[in-house]
Amino acid sequence: MNYEVKKAILDKIKEYDRIFLFRHIRNDGDCVGATKGLKEIIKATWPDKEVYIIDTELAKNLEFMGPEDEPVEESAYEGALGIVLDTASEARISNPNYKLCKELIKIDHHIPLENYGDLAWVEEERSSCCEMVVDFYQTFSDELILNKDAAAHLYTGMVTDSGRFKYDGVTGETLRCAATLLDVGVKTDILFARLYLEAFEYLKFKAHIYNRMEVTENGVAYIYIDRAMQEEFNLTLEQASACIGNLDSIRGCICWIAFIETGDEKNTIRVRLRSRFVHINHIAENHNGGGHACASGATVYSREEVDALLSEADATVAEYKATHEEWL
Ligand code: AMP
């Protein structure tokens, strides 16, 4: 599928000696895995090419994926190729120097909110952007080299973005891509220990979440995490934001939302929306956000906006439950 655009991307990679890989702000396993995985593939195939991933911060829980590249002079971007992975809109690209690149390519699996770049390969039905990078490798496997490091990065992105191969977007193709990585050799026991083990204190925070969560009339589970709670449990914003995963298995709650106060001067509240069966991306789009049908992000600035967003989610869930049968 999409052979022409993939071939055009391969030709661009061949053409440039210096390539910058970009990802989205608030990085996650998929965008980190996709950038690091593609970098490994390019470096293993063409050792003389310079490939950089310059980001200001790596999420703490992803530090095991290895160190980031040191920043380079802005002039280095000029004349280089930029490839942006896993990022639907320009505003979410974490390194603003992407603008300096001579040409820009977008590779993404989000619902496309806007077009950017000179060349775009978007497949929104893919379970992760890493899956697309593996597909890219498979398409040109007679030319490209996939080493163990690349496989480990890409597998990490695939398992994290697909909820351990659980979400709706997982297809036979997803598992064939994962099989290609396992054939190269991924230490899954170490990876899953890194992904699952939690600090004793963090489990105390989880207990607190379960005590504090609430449910709207029609079945939207939600939690509001203010600054005081984050300070009480000594959490980074990323750690606090990860609590969304704890609301995902409540019978009857087919949508769940976490609101996390960021503590910045604009009183920004990060919103993480998740659902099963029912689509919720339109709610995120109404509140400075977007994402996938069942996993979106948004930003609000007041408790009134929190309530408004919850009302929209509650109405969406009510409508869905009234018109569908096989939900639980
Ligand atoms: P998050 O809850 O931040 O992990 O976001 C869930 C999904 O929605 C991710 O795939 C994000 O890339 C996407 N997303 C989050 N925030 C936004 C936003 N403001 N605009 C567009 N997409 C977003």
Tab-separated table of C-alpha atoms and ligand atoms in Angstrom:
chain	number	residue	atom	x	y	z
A	1	MET	CA	0.000	0.000	0.000
A	2	ASN	CA	1.180	3.540	-0.779
A	3	TYR	CA	4.256	2.234	-2.601
A	4	GLU	CA	4.793	5.435	-4.595
A	5	VAL	CA	5.057	7.733	-1.594
A	6	LYS	CA	7.266	5.268	0.289
A	7	LYS	CA	9.572	5.059	-2.737
A	8	ALA	CA	9.684	8.853	-2.901
A	9	ILE	CA	10.672	8.941	0.807
A	10	LEU	CA	13.392	6.340	0.239
A	11	ASP	CA	14.763	8.375	-2.673
A	12	LYS	CA	14.857	11.513	-0.514
A	13	ILE	CA	16.713	9.665	2.265
A	14	LYS	CA	19.229	8.457	-0.317
A	15	GLU	CA	19.623	11.961	-1.739
A	16	TYR	CA	20.558	13.733	1.514
A	17	ASP	CA	23.775	13.323	3.536
A	18	ARG	CA	22.315	15.017	6.614
A	19	ILE	CA	18.890	14.133	7.983
A	20	PHE	CA	17.016	15.406	11.032
A	21	LEU	CA	14.243	13.316	12.553
A	22	PHE	CA	11.494	15.133	14.455
A	23	ARG	CA	8.747	13.999	16.804
A	24	HIS	CA	5.948	15.521	18.865
A	25	ILE	CA	6.014	17.408	22.140
A	26	ARG	CA	5.243	15.365	25.270
A	27	ASN	CA	7.014	12.458	23.655
A	28	ASP	CA	5.766	8.909	24.038
A	29	GLY	CA	7.017	5.422	23.199
A	30	ASP	CA	5.777	5.620	19.627
A	31	CYS	CA	7.352	8.895	18.536
A	32	VAL	CA	10.587	8.101	20.380
A	33	GLY	CA	10.661	4.549	19.003
A	34	ALA	CA	9.861	5.688	15.466
A	35	THR	CA	12.588	8.367	15.406
A	36	LYS	CA	15.225	6.195	17.065
A	37	GLY	CA	14.243	3.141	15.033
A	38	LEU	CA	14.381	4.989	11.721
A	39	LYS	CA	17.700	6.567	12.710
A	40	GLU	CA	19.157	3.101	13.393
A	41	ILE	CA	17.900	1.801	10.039
A	42	ILE	CA	19.414	4.756	8.147
A	43	LYS	CA	22.725	4.573	10.027
A	44	ALA	CA	23.009	0.793	9.635
A	45	THR	CA	22.277	1.076	5.912
A	46	TRP	CA	24.308	4.196	5.154
A	47	PRO	CA	26.924	4.646	7.925
A	48	ASP	CA	28.267	7.869	6.382
A	49	LYS	CA	24.991	9.781	6.612
A	50	GLU	CA	24.586	12.162	9.538
A	51	VAL	CA	21.281	11.574	11.315
A	52	TYR	CA	20.141	13.656	14.276
A	53	ILE	CA	17.206	13.594	16.675
A	54	ILE	CA	17.300	16.838	18.623
A	55	ASP	CA	14.682	17.193	21.336
A	56	THR	CA	14.767	19.193	24.528
A	57	GLU	CA	13.485	16.505	26.822
A	58	LEU	CA	12.822	12.796	26.891
A	59	ALA	CA	9.980	11.512	29.078
A	60	LYS	CA	11.451	9.997	32.251
A	61	ASN	CA	9.818	6.634	31.723
A	62	LEU	CA	11.475	6.400	28.284
A	63	GLU	CA	15.029	7.121	29.367
A	64	PHE	CA	15.808	3.424	28.957
A	65	MET	CA	15.514	3.988	25.184
A	66	GLY	CA	18.906	5.660	25.293
A	67	PRO	CA	20.435	9.144	25.289
A	68	GLU	CA	19.369	11.915	22.974
A	69	ASP	CA	21.632	13.707	20.485
A	70	GLU	CA	23.334	16.907	21.567
A	71	PRO	CA	21.934	20.099	19.992
A	72	VAL	CA	23.698	21.278	16.830
A	73	GLU	CA	24.183	24.711	15.278
A	74	GLU	CA	21.127	26.064	13.490
A	75	SER	CA	23.156	26.295	10.287
A	76	ALA	CA	23.375	22.476	10.255
A	77	TYR	CA	19.666	22.276	9.467
A	78	GLU	CA	20.015	24.321	6.316
A	79	GLY	CA	20.309	22.083	3.303
A	80	ALA	CA	19.253	19.033	5.328
A	81	LEU	CA	16.256	16.724	4.987
A	82	GLY	CA	13.729	16.740	7.839
A	83	ILE	CA	11.425	13.797	8.561
A	84	VAL	CA	8.666	14.339	11.113
A	85	LEU	CA	7.282	11.167	12.657
A	86	ASP	CA	4.021	10.585	14.535
A	87	THR	CA	3.011	14.272	14.564
A	88	ALA	CA	-0.303	15.381	13.075
A	89	SER	CA	0.187	19.149	13.132
A	90	GLU	CA	3.163	21.492	12.861
A	91	ALA	CA	2.360	23.089	16.212
A	92	ARG	CA	3.141	19.802	17.935
A	93	ILE	CA	6.617	19.313	16.450
A	94	SER	CA	8.927	19.509	19.468
A	95	ASN	CA	11.963	21.063	17.775
A	96	PRO	CA	11.047	24.333	16.010
A	97	ASN	CA	14.176	24.134	13.853
A	98	TYR	CA	12.309	21.768	11.542
A	99	LYS	CA	11.450	24.956	9.629
A	100	LEU	CA	15.094	25.399	8.662
A	101	CYS	CA	15.332	22.112	6.771
A	102	LYS	CA	15.473	22.265	2.989
A	103	GLU	CA	12.733	19.672	2.577
A	104	LEU	CA	10.299	18.165	5.055
A	105	ILE	CA	8.557	14.778	5.044
A	106	LYS	CA	5.652	13.782	7.289
A	107	ILE	CA	5.124	10.142	8.320
A	108	ASP	CA	2.115	9.752	10.588
A	109	HIS	CA	-0.809	7.602	11.692
A	110	HIS	CA	-3.012	10.301	13.285
A	111	ILE	CA	-6.191	11.699	11.814
A	112	PRO	CA	-4.717	14.427	9.596
A	113	LEU	CA	-5.792	17.787	11.007
A	114	GLU	CA	-3.604	19.709	8.601
A	115	ASN	CA	-1.098	19.078	5.860
A	116	TYR	CA	2.485	20.189	6.192
A	117	GLY	CA	5.770	19.324	4.553
A	118	ASP	CA	6.741	18.636	0.964
A	119	LEU	CA	5.783	14.983	1.083
A	120	ALA	CA	3.334	13.223	3.397
A	121	TRP	CA	2.705	9.550	4.059
A	122	VAL	CA	-0.277	9.243	6.393
A	123	GLU	CA	-2.105	5.999	7.217
A	124	GLU	CA	-4.516	6.716	10.031
A	125	GLU	CA	-5.627	3.106	10.336
A	126	ARG	CA	-2.135	2.050	11.471
A	127	SER	CA	-1.867	1.114	15.149
A	128	SER	CA	1.394	3.047	15.566
A	129	CYS	CA	3.854	5.137	13.612
A	130	CYS	CA	6.470	2.494	14.436
A	131	GLU	CA	4.346	0.010	12.500
A	132	MET	CA	4.691	2.319	9.483
A	133	VAL	CA	8.475	2.434	9.886
A	134	VAL	CA	8.553	-1.382	9.981
A	135	ASP	CA	6.334	-1.449	6.890
A	136	PHE	CA	8.780	0.962	5.232
A	137	TYR	CA	11.639	-1.386	6.101
A	138	GLN	CA	9.716	-4.418	4.791
A	139	THR	CA	8.914	-2.668	1.518
A	140	PHE	CA	12.614	-2.078	0.858
A	141	SER	CA	14.167	-4.912	2.862
A	142	ASP	CA	16.486	-5.774	-0.014
A	143	GLU	CA	18.151	-2.374	0.477
A	144	LEU	CA	17.647	-1.442	4.138
A	145	ILE	CA	19.257	-2.951	7.235
A	146	LEU	CA	17.221	-3.572	10.372
A	147	ASN	CA	19.508	-4.229	13.343
A	148	LYS	CA	18.666	-5.284	16.906
A	149	ASP	CA	18.665	-1.720	18.233
A	150	ALA	CA	16.219	-0.595	15.559
A	151	ALA	CA	14.013	-3.608	16.276
A	152	ALA	CA	13.977	-2.884	20.024
A	153	HIS	CA	13.003	0.770	19.499
A	154	LEU	CA	10.288	-0.028	16.994
A	155	TYR	CA	8.862	-2.857	19.071
A	156	THR	CA	8.680	-0.556	22.097
A	157	GLY	CA	6.674	1.964	20.089
A	158	MET	CA	4.396	-0.713	18.680
A	159	VAL	CA	3.523	-2.258	22.047
A	160	THR	CA	3.044	1.037	23.850
A	161	ASP	CA	0.866	2.731	21.223
A	162	SER	CA	-1.320	-0.319	20.647
A	163	GLY	CA	-1.957	-0.959	24.356
A	164	ARG	CA	0.128	-4.150	24.101
A	165	PHE	CA	-1.624	-5.098	20.826
A	166	LYS	CA	-5.027	-4.604	22.413
A	167	TYR	CA	-6.587	-1.621	20.647
A	168	ASP	CA	-8.956	-1.716	17.721
A	169	GLY	CA	-6.336	-0.597	15.198
A	170	VAL	CA	-4.341	-3.804	15.617
A	171	THR	CA	-4.524	-5.911	12.466
A	172	GLY	CA	-2.884	-8.963	11.009
A	173	GLU	CA	-0.461	-6.548	9.376
A	174	THR	CA	0.448	-5.140	12.822
A	175	LEU	CA	1.403	-8.579	14.062
A	176	ARG	CA	3.319	-9.382	10.874
A	177	CYS	CA	5.343	-6.195	11.438
A	178	ALA	CA	5.908	-7.169	15.083
A	179	ALA	CA	6.988	-10.649	13.951
A	180	THR	CA	9.624	-9.101	11.688
A	181	LEU	CA	11.060	-7.303	14.733
A	182	LEU	CA	10.987	-10.389	16.948
A	183	ASP	CA	12.800	-12.339	14.219
A	184	VAL	CA	15.669	-9.850	14.517
A	185	GLY	CA	15.678	-10.339	18.296
A	186	VAL	CA	13.914	-8.210	20.909
A	187	LYS	CA	14.429	-8.900	24.614
A	188	THR	CA	10.757	-8.824	25.507
A	189	ASP	CA	11.241	-9.852	29.172
A	190	ILE	CA	13.458	-6.826	29.811
A	191	LEU	CA	11.212	-4.527	27.810
A	192	PHE	CA	8.047	-5.531	29.659
A	193	ALA	CA	9.771	-5.239	33.029
A	194	ARG	CA	10.764	-1.698	32.047
A	195	LEU	CA	7.238	-0.887	30.951
A	196	TYR	CA	5.323	-2.466	33.832
A	197	LEU	CA	7.366	-2.197	37.018
A	198	GLU	CA	6.305	0.706	39.199
A	199	ALA	CA	7.759	2.393	42.220
A	200	PHE	CA	6.133	1.638	45.547
A	201	GLU	CA	5.205	5.341	45.931
A	202	TYR	CA	3.547	5.382	42.527
A	203	LEU	CA	1.228	2.576	43.547
A	204	LYS	CA	0.184	4.721	46.494
A	205	PHE	CA	-0.718	7.439	43.995
A	206	LYS	CA	-2.748	4.903	42.012
A	207	ALA	CA	-4.682	3.990	45.141
A	208	HIS	CA	-5.405	7.693	45.571
A	209	ILE	CA	-6.668	7.891	41.971
A	210	TYR	CA	-9.073	5.021	42.569
A	211	ASN	CA	-10.354	6.748	45.673
A	212	ARG	CA	-10.852	10.082	43.919
A	213	MET	CA	-12.187	9.137	40.478
A	214	GLU	CA	-15.748	10.023	39.606
A	215	VAL	CA	-18.323	9.003	37.017
A	216	THR	CA	-20.779	11.202	35.126
A	217	GLU	CA	-24.430	10.284	34.803
A	218	ASN	CA	-24.026	8.310	31.587
A	219	GLY	CA	-20.675	6.714	32.226
A	220	VAL	CA	-17.650	8.965	31.704
A	221	ALA	CA	-15.022	8.161	34.339
A	222	TYR	CA	-12.754	11.077	35.178
A	223	ILE	CA	-10.126	12.312	37.537
A	224	TYR	CA	-8.895	15.843	38.182
A	225	ILE	CA	-5.283	16.052	39.318
A	226	ASP	CA	-4.409	19.406	40.782
A	227	ARG	CA	-0.945	20.683	41.619
A	228	ALA	CA	-1.347	19.831	45.299
A	229	MET	CA	-1.884	16.159	44.476
A	230	GLN	CA	1.192	16.120	42.240
A	231	GLU	CA	3.252	17.709	45.002
A	232	GLU	CA	1.897	15.360	47.655
A	233	PHE	CA	3.061	12.337	45.663
A	234	ASN	CA	6.163	14.059	44.269
A	235	LEU	CA	5.172	13.428	40.653
A	236	THR	CA	6.415	14.862	37.403
A	237	LEU	CA	3.726	16.030	35.002
A	238	GLU	CA	4.341	12.942	32.874
A	239	GLN	CA	3.935	10.620	35.841
A	240	ALA	CA	0.728	12.341	36.871
A	241	SER	CA	-0.554	12.203	33.281
A	242	ALA	CA	0.052	8.453	33.107
A	243	CYS	CA	-2.883	7.966	35.486
A	244	ILE	CA	-5.233	7.894	32.475
A	245	GLY	CA	-4.361	4.224	32.076
A	246	ASN	CA	-5.854	3.458	35.474
A	247	LEU	CA	-9.372	4.401	34.436
A	248	ASP	CA	-9.589	2.124	31.429
A	249	SER	CA	-11.296	-0.963	32.786
A	250	ILE	CA	-14.479	0.190	34.474
A	251	ARG	CA	-17.547	-1.682	33.264
A	252	GLY	CA	-20.014	0.727	31.674
A	253	CYS	CA	-17.524	3.604	31.467
A	254	ILE	CA	-16.789	3.583	27.746
A	255	CYS	CA	-15.047	6.972	27.937
A	256	TRP	CA	-12.522	8.088	30.537
A	257	ILE	CA	-10.704	11.373	30.950
A	258	ALA	CA	-7.860	12.742	33.064
A	259	PHE	CA	-7.391	16.461	33.703
A	260	ILE	CA	-3.930	17.405	34.867
A	261	GLU	CA	-3.002	20.884	36.031
A	262	THR	CA	0.356	21.782	34.498
A	263	GLY	CA	1.106	24.648	36.887
A	264	ASP	CA	2.179	27.050	34.139
A	265	GLU	CA	1.331	30.754	34.161
A	266	LYS	CA	-1.683	30.282	31.853
A	267	ASN	CA	-3.305	27.732	34.202
A	268	THR	CA	-3.100	25.181	31.433
A	269	ILE	CA	-4.897	21.946	32.143
A	270	ARG	CA	-3.795	18.977	30.071
A	271	VAL	CA	-6.663	16.699	29.062
A	272	ARG	CA	-6.211	13.064	28.101
A	273	LEU	CA	-9.282	11.391	26.609
A	274	ARG	CA	-9.677	7.672	25.978
A	275	SER	CA	-12.602	5.463	24.996
A	276	ARG	CA	-13.642	2.075	23.783
A	277	PHE	CA	-16.277	1.659	21.037
A	278	VAL	CA	-17.358	5.328	21.019
A	279	HIS	CA	-15.305	7.950	19.131
A	280	ILE	CA	-14.210	10.981	21.116
A	281	ASN	CA	-11.725	12.894	18.938
A	282	HIS	CA	-14.354	15.523	18.047
A	283	ILE	CA	-14.535	16.455	21.743
A	284	ALA	CA	-10.751	17.003	21.816
A	285	GLU	CA	-10.975	19.044	18.617
A	286	ASN	CA	-13.509	21.343	20.310
A	287	HIS	CA	-10.912	22.061	23.018
A	288	ASN	CA	-7.600	22.874	21.324
A	289	GLY	CA	-6.774	19.260	20.633
A	290	GLY	CA	-7.125	16.230	18.443
A	291	GLY	CA	-5.720	12.756	18.037
A	292	HIS	CA	-7.274	9.391	17.319
A	293	ALA	CA	-10.875	8.211	17.360
A	294	CYS	CA	-10.434	6.537	20.773
A	295	ALA	CA	-7.310	8.305	22.145
A	296	SER	CA	-7.094	12.056	22.003
A	297	GLY	CA	-5.545	14.977	23.827
A	298	ALA	CA	-6.794	18.490	24.499
A	299	THR	CA	-5.973	21.620	26.484
A	300	VAL	CA	-8.313	23.679	28.648
A	301	TYR	CA	-7.729	26.650	30.926
A	302	SER	CA	-10.415	26.663	33.627
A	303	ARG	CA	-12.702	24.489	35.719
A	304	GLU	CA	-15.643	25.819	33.678
A	305	GLU	CA	-14.047	24.430	30.532
A	306	VAL	CA	-13.446	21.141	32.340
A	307	ASP	CA	-17.174	20.942	33.106
A	308	ALA	CA	-18.103	21.879	29.541
A	309	LEU	CA	-15.851	19.179	28.135
A	310	LEU	CA	-17.276	16.617	30.563
A	311	SER	CA	-20.819	17.535	29.510
A	312	GLU	CA	-19.919	17.004	25.855
A	313	ALA	CA	-18.335	13.648	26.675
A	314	ASP	CA	-21.329	12.601	28.747
A	315	ALA	CA	-23.724	13.522	25.923
A	316	THR	CA	-21.566	11.636	23.394
A	317	VAL	CA	-21.590	8.533	25.580
A	318	ALA	CA	-25.340	8.819	26.223
A	319	GLU	CA	-26.030	9.065	22.507
A	320	TYR	CA	-23.772	6.118	21.757
A	321	LYS	CA	-25.312	3.892	24.390
A	322	ALA	CA	-28.817	4.766	23.195
A	323	THR	CA	-28.033	3.826	19.608
A	324	HIS	CA	-25.660	0.854	19.941
A	325	GLU	CA	-25.889	-2.517	21.596
A	326	GLU	CA	-22.574	-4.242	21.878
A	327	TRP	CA	-20.793	-2.018	24.360
A	328	LEU	CA	-19.720	-2.893	27.859
B	1	AMP	P1	-2.209	12.053	24.827
B	1	AMP	O1	-3.320	11.872	25.760
B	1	AMP	O2	-1.477	13.346	25.005
B	1	AMP	O3	-1.304	10.856	24.781
B	1	AMP	O4	-2.832	12.164	23.376
B	1	AMP	C1	-3.499	11.106	22.763
B	1	AMP	C2	-3.332	11.238	21.269
B	1	AMP	O5	-3.864	12.478	20.835
B	1	AMP	C3	-1.882	11.218	20.858
B	1	AMP	O6	-1.767	10.427	19.710
B	1	AMP	C4	-1.546	12.643	20.584
B	1	AMP	O7	-0.601	12.746	19.576
B	1	AMP	C5	-2.867	13.259	20.191
B	1	AMP	N1	-2.971	14.625	20.718
B	1	AMP	C6	-2.774	15.011	21.988
B	1	AMP	N2	-2.926	16.331	22.135
B	1	AMP	C7	-3.224	16.816	20.890
B	1	AMP	C8	-3.443	18.113	20.352
B	1	AMP	N3	-3.443	19.203	21.122
B	1	AMP	N4	-3.694	18.216	19.029
B	1	AMP	C9	-3.698	17.116	18.249
B	1	AMP	N5	-3.477	15.868	18.693
B	1	AMP	C10	-3.231	15.706	19.976
